[in-house]
Short mmCIF file of C-alpha atoms in Angstrom, two decimals:
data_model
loop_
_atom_site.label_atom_id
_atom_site.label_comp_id
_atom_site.label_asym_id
_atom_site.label_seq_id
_atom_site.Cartn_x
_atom_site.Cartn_y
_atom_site.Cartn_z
CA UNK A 241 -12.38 2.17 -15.52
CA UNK A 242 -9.72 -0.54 -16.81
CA UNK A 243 -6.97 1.08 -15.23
CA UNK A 244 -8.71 2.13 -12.05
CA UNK A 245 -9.48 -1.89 -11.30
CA UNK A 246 -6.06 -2.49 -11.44
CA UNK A 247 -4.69 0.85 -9.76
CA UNK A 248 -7.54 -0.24 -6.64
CA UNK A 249 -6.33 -3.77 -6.51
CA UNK A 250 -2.81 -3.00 -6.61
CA UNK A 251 -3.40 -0.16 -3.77
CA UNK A 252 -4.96 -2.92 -1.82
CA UNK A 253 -1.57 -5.32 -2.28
CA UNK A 254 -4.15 -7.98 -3.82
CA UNK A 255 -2.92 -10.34 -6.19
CA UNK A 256 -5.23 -10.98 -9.45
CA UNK A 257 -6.00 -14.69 -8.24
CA UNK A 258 -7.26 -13.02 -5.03
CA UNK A 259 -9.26 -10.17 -6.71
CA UNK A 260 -10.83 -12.53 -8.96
CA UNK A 261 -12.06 -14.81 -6.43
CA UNK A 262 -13.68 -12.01 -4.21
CA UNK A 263 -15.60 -11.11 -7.41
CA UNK A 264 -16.04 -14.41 -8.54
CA UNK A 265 -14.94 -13.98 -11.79
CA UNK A 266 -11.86 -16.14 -13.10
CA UNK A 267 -8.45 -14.62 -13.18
CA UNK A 268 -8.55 -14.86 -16.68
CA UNK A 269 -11.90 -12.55 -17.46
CA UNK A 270 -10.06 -9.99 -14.90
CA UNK A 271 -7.23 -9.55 -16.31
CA UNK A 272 -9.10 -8.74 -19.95
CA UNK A 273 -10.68 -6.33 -17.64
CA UNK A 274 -7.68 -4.74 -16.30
CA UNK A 275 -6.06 -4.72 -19.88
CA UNK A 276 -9.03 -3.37 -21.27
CA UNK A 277 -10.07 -6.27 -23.63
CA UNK A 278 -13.66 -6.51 -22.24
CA UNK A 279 -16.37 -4.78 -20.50
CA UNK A 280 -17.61 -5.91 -17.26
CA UNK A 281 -21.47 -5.70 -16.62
CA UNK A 282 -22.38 -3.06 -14.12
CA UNK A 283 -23.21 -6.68 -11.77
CA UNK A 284 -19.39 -7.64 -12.24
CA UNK A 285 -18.31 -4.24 -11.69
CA UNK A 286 -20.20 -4.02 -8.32
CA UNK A 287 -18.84 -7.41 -7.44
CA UNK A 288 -15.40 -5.80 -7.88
CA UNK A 289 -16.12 -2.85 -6.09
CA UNK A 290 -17.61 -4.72 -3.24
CA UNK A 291 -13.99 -6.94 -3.19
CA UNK A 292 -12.06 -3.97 -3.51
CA UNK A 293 -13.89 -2.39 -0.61
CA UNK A 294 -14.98 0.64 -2.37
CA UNK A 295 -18.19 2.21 -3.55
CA UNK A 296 -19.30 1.36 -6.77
CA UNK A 297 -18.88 4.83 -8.59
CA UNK A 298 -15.02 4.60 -7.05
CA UNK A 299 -14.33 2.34 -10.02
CA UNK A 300 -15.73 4.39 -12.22
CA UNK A 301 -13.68 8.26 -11.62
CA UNK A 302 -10.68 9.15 -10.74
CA UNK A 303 -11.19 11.98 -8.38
CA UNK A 304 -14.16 14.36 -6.51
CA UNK A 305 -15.33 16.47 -3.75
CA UNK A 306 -12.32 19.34 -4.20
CA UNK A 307 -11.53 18.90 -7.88
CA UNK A 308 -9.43 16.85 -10.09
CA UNK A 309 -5.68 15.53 -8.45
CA UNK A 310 -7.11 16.00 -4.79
CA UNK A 311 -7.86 13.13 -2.48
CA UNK A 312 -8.66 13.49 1.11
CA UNK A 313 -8.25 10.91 3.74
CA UNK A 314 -9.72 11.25 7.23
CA UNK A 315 -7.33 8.99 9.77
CA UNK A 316 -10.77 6.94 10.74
CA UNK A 317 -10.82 6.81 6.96
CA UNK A 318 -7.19 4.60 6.71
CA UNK A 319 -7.82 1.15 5.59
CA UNK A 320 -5.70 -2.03 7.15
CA UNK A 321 -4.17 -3.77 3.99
CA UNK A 322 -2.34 -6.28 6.50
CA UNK A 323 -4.57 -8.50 9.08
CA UNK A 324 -4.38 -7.33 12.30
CA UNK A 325 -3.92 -9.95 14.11
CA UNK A 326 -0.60 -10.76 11.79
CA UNK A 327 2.81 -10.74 13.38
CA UNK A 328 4.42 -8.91 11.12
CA UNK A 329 4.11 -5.27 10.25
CA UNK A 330 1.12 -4.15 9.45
CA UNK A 331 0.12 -1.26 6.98
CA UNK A 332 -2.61 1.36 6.83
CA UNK A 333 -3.71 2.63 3.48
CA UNK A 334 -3.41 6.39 2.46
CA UNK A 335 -5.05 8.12 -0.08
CA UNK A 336 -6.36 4.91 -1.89
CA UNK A 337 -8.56 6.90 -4.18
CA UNK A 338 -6.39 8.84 -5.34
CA UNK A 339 -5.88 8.57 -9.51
CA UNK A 340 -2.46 8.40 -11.18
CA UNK A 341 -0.10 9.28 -8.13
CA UNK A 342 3.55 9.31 -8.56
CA UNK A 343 3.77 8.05 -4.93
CA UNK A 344 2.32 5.55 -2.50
CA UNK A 345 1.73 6.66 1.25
CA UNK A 346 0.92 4.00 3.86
CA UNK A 347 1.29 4.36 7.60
CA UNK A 348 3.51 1.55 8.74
CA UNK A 349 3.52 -0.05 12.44
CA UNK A 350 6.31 -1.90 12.59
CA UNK A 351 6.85 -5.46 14.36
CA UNK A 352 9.10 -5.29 17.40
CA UNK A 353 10.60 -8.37 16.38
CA UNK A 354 12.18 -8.06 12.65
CA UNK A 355 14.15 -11.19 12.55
CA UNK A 356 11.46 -13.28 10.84
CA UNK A 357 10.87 -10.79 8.04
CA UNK A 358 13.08 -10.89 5.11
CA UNK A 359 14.61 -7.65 3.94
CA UNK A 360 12.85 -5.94 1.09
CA UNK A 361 14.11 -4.17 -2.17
CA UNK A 362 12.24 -2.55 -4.68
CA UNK A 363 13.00 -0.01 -7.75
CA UNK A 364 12.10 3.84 -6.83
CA UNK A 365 12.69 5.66 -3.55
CA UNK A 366 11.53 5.54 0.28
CA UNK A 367 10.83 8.34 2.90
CA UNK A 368 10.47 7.32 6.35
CA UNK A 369 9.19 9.57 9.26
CA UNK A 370 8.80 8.77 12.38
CA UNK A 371 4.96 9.73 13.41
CA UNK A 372 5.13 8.17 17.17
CA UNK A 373 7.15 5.71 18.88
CA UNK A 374 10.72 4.77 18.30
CA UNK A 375 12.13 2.58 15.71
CA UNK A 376 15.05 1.41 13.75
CA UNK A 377 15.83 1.24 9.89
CA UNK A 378 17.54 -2.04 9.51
CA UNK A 379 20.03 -2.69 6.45
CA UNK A 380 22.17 -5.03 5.58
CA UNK A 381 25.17 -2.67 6.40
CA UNK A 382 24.06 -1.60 9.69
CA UNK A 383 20.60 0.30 11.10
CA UNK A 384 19.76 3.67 12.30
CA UNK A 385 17.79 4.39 15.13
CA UNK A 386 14.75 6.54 14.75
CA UNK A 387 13.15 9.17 17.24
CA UNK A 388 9.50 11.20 16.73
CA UNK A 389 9.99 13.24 14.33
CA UNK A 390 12.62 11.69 12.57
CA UNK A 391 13.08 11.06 8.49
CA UNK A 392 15.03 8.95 6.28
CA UNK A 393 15.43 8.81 2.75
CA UNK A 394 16.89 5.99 0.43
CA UNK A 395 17.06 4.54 -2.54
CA UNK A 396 14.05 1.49 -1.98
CA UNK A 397 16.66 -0.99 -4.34
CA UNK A 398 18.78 -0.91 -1.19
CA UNK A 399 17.27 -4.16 0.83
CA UNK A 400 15.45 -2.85 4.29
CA UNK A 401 13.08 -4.02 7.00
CA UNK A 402 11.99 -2.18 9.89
CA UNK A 403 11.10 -2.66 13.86
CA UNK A 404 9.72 -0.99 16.54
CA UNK A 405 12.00 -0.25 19.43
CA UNK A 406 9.37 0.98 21.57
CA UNK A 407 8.13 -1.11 24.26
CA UNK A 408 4.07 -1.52 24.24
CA UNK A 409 2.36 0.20 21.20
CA UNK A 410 4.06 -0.41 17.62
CA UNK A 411 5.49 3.05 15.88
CA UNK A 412 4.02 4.77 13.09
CA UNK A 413 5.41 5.78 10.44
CA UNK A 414 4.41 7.31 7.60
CA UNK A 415 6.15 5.67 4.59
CA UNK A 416 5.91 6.86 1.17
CA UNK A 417 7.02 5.38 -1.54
CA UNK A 418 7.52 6.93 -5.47
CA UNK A 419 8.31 4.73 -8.61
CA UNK A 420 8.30 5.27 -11.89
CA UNK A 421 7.25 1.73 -12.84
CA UNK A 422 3.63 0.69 -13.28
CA UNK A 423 3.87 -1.04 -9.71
CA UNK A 424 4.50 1.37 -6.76
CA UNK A 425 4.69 -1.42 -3.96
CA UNK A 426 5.11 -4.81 -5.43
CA UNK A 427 7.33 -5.29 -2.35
CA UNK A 428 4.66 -4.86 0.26
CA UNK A 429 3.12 -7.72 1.78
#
């Protein structure tokens, strides 16, 4: 369970502080938790699973239904890990469940207007494609345009932002991202 708190709270781009104080437990008692230098109470542990938004016995394996390493996600299923009534871009979570992936996949709906957000860069890799819509890779060396249908792949240290280009509905794209550090999307928002 120790590193499945922190693998659900990371998946949900919360920060410890904020985690801790959906629980209501102190930052400090968490993070022996996530480090695995005490045992929370099965009352703490629902607390946690109730602020990570998950059922109880989430916390506790890794994976079910189809067997070890398989994790399915229905698209009334995708969770919003970014307000949506924010201006920015917003994210939908992918395969949250899943245990000990290699790989993050969100879907992404870009802002139309990227000018506000700074660019991001983060160790690993990115793969863009282009679900519905039209939008545009921005970097600071120039931007490509992308169509439905469309992929990209890069190296994530390279600093990037995306928009939407279409006019009414945001795109979506499914993003994935892969690192091999013990945060897969420290960038995200």
């Amino acid at each position: 369970m120790i590193n499945r708190v922190r693998q659900l709270r990371k998946e949900r781009l919360m920060s410890l502080e904020t985690l801790a104080a959906r629980a209501g437990v102190t930052k400090s008692y968490l993070s022996k938790v996530e480090r695995g230098q005490s045992t929370p109470s099965i009352a703490v542990t629902a607390a946690l699973a109730r602020a990570l938004g998950v059922p109880l016995d989430t916390v506790f394996v890794d994976a079910e239904g189809l067997g070890a390493g398989v994790t399915v996600t229905r698209a009334a299923e995708r969770r919003a890990l970014t307000p949506g009534d924010e201006a920015g871009s917003r994210y939908e979570g992918i395969a949250l469940e899943a245990a000990g992936k290699r790989m993050t996949p969100f879907m992404l709906h870009p802002a139309h207007d990227a000018g506000r957000s700074p660019f991001r860069d983060h160790p690993g890799e990115e793969f863009l494609f282009v679900h519905e819509g039209r939008a545009e890779l921005l970097l600071p060396s120039g931007s490509v345009e992308l169509e439905p249908g469309d992929s990209v792949y890069f190296d994530a240290t390279t600093p990037h932002k995306m928009r939407t280009l279409s006019p009414g509905p945001r795109a979506s794209v499914l993003l994935l991202i892969s690192s091999a550090g013990p945060h897969p999307h420290p960038h995200l928002p």
